[in-house]
Short mmCIF file of C-alpha atoms in Angstrom, two decimals:
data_model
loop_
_atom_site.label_atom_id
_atom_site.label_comp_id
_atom_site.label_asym_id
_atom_site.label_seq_id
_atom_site.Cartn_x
_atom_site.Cartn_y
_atom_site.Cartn_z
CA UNK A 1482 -1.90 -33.68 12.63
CA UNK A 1483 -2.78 -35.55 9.58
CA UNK A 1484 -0.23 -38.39 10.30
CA UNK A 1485 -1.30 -38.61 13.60
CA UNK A 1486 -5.11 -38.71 13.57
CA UNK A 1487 -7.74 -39.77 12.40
CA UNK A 1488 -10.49 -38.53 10.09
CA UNK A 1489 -12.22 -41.28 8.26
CA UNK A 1490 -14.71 -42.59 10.92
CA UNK A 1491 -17.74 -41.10 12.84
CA UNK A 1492 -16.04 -38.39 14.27
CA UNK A 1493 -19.00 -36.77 16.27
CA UNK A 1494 -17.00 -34.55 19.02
CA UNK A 1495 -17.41 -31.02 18.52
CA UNK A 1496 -13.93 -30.44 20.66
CA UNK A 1497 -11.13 -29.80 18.30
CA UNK A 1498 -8.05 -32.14 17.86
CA UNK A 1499 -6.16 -32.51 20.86
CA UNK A 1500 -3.15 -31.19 18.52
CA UNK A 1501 -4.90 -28.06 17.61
CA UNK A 1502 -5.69 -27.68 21.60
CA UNK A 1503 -2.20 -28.06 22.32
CA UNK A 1504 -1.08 -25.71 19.41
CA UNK A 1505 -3.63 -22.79 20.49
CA UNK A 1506 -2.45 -23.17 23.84
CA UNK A 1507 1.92 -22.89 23.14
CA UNK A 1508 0.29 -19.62 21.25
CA UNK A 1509 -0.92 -18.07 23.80
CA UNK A 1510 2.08 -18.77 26.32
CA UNK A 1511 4.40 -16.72 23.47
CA UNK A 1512 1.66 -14.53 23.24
CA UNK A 1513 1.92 -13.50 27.26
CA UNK A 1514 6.05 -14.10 27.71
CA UNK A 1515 6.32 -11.61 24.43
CA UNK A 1516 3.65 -9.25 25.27
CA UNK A 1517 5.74 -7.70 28.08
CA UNK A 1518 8.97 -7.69 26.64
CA UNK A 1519 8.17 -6.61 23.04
CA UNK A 1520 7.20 -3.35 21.79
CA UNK A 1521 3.46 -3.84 19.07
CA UNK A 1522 5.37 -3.61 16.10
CA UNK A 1523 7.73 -6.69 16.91
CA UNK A 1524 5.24 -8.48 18.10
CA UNK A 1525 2.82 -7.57 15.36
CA UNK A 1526 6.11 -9.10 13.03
CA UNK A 1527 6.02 -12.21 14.84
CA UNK A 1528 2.24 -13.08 14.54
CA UNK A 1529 1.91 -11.18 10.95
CA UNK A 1530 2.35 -14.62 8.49
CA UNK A 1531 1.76 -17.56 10.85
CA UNK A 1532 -2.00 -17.70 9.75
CA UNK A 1533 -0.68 -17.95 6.27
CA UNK A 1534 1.63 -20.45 7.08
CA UNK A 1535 -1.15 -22.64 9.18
CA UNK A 1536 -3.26 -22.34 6.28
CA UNK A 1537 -0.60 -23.70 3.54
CA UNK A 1538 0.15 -26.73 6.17
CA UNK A 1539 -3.54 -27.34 6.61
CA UNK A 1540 -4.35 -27.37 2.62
CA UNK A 1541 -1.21 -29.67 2.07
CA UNK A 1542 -1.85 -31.51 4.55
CA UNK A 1543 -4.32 -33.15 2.41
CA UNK A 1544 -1.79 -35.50 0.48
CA UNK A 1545 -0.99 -37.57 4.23
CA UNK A 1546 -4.96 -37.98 5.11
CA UNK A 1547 -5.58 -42.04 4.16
CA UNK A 1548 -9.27 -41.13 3.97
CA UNK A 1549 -11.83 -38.23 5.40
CA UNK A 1550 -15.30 -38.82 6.05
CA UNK A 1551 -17.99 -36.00 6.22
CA UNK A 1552 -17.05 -35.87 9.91
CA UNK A 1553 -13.55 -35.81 9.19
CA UNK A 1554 -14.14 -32.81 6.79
CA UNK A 1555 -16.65 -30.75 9.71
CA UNK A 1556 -13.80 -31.48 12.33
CA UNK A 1557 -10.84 -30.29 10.26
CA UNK A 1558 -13.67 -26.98 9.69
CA UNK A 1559 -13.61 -26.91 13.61
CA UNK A 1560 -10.08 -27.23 13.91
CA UNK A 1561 -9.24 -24.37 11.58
CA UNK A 1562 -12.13 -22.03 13.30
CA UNK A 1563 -10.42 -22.91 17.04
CA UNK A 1564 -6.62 -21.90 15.50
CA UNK A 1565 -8.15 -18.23 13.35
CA UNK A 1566 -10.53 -17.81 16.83
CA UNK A 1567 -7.20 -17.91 18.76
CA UNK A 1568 -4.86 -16.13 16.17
CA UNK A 1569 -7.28 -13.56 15.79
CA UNK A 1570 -7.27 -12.72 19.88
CA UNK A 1571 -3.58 -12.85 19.39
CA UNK A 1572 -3.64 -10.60 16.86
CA UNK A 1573 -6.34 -8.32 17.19
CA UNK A 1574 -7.51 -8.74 13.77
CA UNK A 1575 -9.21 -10.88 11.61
CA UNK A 1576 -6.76 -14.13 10.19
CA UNK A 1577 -8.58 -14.38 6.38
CA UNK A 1578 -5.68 -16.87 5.66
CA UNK A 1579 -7.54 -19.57 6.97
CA UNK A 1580 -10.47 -19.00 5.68
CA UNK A 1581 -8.85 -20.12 2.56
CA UNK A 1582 -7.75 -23.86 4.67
CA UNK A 1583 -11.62 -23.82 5.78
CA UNK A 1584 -12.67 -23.23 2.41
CA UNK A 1585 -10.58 -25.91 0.71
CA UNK A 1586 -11.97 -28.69 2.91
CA UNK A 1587 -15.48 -27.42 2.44
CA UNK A 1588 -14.41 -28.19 -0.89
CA UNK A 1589 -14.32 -31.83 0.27
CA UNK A 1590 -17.45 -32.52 0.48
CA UNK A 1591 -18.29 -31.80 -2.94
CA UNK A 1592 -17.97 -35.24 -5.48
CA UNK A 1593 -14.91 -34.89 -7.68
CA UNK A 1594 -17.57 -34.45 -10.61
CA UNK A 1595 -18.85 -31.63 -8.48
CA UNK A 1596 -15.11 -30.06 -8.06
CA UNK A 1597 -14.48 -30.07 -11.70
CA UNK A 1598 -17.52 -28.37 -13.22
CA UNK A 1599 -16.90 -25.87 -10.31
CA UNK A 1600 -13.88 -25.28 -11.73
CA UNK A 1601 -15.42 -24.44 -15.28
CA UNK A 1602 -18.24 -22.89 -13.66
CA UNK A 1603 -16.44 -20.45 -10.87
CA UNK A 1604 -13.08 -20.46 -11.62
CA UNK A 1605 -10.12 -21.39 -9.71
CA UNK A 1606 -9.95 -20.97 -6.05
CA UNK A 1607 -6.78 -23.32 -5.21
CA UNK A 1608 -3.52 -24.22 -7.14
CA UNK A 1609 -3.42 -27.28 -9.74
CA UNK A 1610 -1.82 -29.29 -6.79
CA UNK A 1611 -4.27 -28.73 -3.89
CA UNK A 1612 -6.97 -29.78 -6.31
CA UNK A 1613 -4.85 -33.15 -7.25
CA UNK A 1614 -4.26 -33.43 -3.60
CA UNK A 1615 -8.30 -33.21 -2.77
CA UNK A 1616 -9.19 -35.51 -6.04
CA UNK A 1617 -7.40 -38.08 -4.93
CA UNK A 1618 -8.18 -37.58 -1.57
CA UNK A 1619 -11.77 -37.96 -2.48
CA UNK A 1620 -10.81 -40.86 -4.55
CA UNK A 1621 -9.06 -42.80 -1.85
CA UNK A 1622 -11.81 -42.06 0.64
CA UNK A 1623 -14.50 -43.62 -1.89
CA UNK A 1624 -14.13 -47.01 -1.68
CA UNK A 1625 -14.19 -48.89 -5.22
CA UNK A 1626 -13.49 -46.44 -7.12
CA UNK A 1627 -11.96 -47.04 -10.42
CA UNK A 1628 -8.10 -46.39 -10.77
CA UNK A 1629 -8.81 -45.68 -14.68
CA UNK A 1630 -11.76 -43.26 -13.97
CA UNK A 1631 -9.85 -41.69 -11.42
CA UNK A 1632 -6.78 -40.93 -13.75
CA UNK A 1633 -9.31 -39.58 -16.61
CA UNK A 1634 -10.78 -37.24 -13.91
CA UNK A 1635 -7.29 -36.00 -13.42
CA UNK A 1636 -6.78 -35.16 -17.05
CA UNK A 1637 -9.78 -33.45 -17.19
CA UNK A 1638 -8.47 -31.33 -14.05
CA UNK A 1639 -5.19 -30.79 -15.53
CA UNK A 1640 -7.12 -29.21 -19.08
CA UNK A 1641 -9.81 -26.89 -17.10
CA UNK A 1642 -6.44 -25.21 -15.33
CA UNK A 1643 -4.52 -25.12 -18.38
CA UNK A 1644 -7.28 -23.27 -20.01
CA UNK A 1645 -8.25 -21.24 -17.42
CA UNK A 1646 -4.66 -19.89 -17.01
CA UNK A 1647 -4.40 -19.62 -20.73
CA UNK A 1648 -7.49 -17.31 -20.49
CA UNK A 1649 -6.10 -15.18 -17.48
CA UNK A 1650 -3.07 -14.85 -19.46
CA UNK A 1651 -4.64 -13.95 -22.81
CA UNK A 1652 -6.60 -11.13 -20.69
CA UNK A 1653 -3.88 -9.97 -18.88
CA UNK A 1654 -2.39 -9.42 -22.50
CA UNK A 1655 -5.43 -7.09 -23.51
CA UNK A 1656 -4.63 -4.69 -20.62
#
């Protein structure tokens, strides 16, 4: 999907990608051939991680976009509501795992400034790579943006999580 669209323009349909359409409906079509000839626990095995696995190939997606715009970022939102709607019919419960994908490219529309003293502030939400991969995401979407800047901002990334993990270590050492 990231390859093969495009998310850096004026994106103002509220219709998800034609991939995610596509996707949703092959889902379904296993969902009715293997309703009838599976009992709920097999078919419950089938379904159980593929929101997980949607949301990991969403977040790391991130390293293939050229560029996102604020449209880009609301679409790829839509996109990942329209695939938990879907999994969650499937399912018959609630797909949290992509809540994680949506909130990672709400993420996006912060400014990297923004995304590092959330880090300091909140704590981590993602790993050390899917905040690289949004920083310089965010840094190849901003046009003129310095190259040295950028690299500084990544040091500055790469100390809050060192730190942070230092501190969840040193706590999980007091227990």
């Amino acid at each position: 999907m990231a390859k093969q669209s495009n998310y850096s323009g004026n994106l103002e349909s509220t219709d998800p990608d034609p991939l995610v359409v596509k996707l949703n409906k092959d889902l379904s079509s296993i969902e009715e051939s293997l309703t009838t000839s599976l009992n709920t626990h097999k078919f419950r095995y089938i379904f159980e991680g593929l929101g997980h696995q949607m949301s990991s190939i969403l977040v790391n997606s991130t390293q293939y976009f050229n560029r996102i715009s604020h449209s880009g970022i609301k679409k790829m939102c839509r996109n990942i509501f329209a695939l938990q709607q879907n999994l969650t019919n499937i399912t018959m419960s609630r797909e949290v795992d992509l809540d994680h994908a949506r909130q990672y490219y709400e993420t996006l529309y912060m400014t990297v400034e923004e995304i590092l003293n959330s880090l300091v502030e909140q704590g981590v939400h993602f790993t050390e790579l899917e905040y690289v991969n949004a920083l310089n995401l965010l840094q190849r979407s901003t046009p003129g943006t310095d190259a040295k800047a950028h690299a500084a901002r990544l040091w500055r990334l790469k100390e809050i999580m060192a730190q942070k993990v230092g501190n969840q270590n040193a706590e999980m050492t007091e227990i």
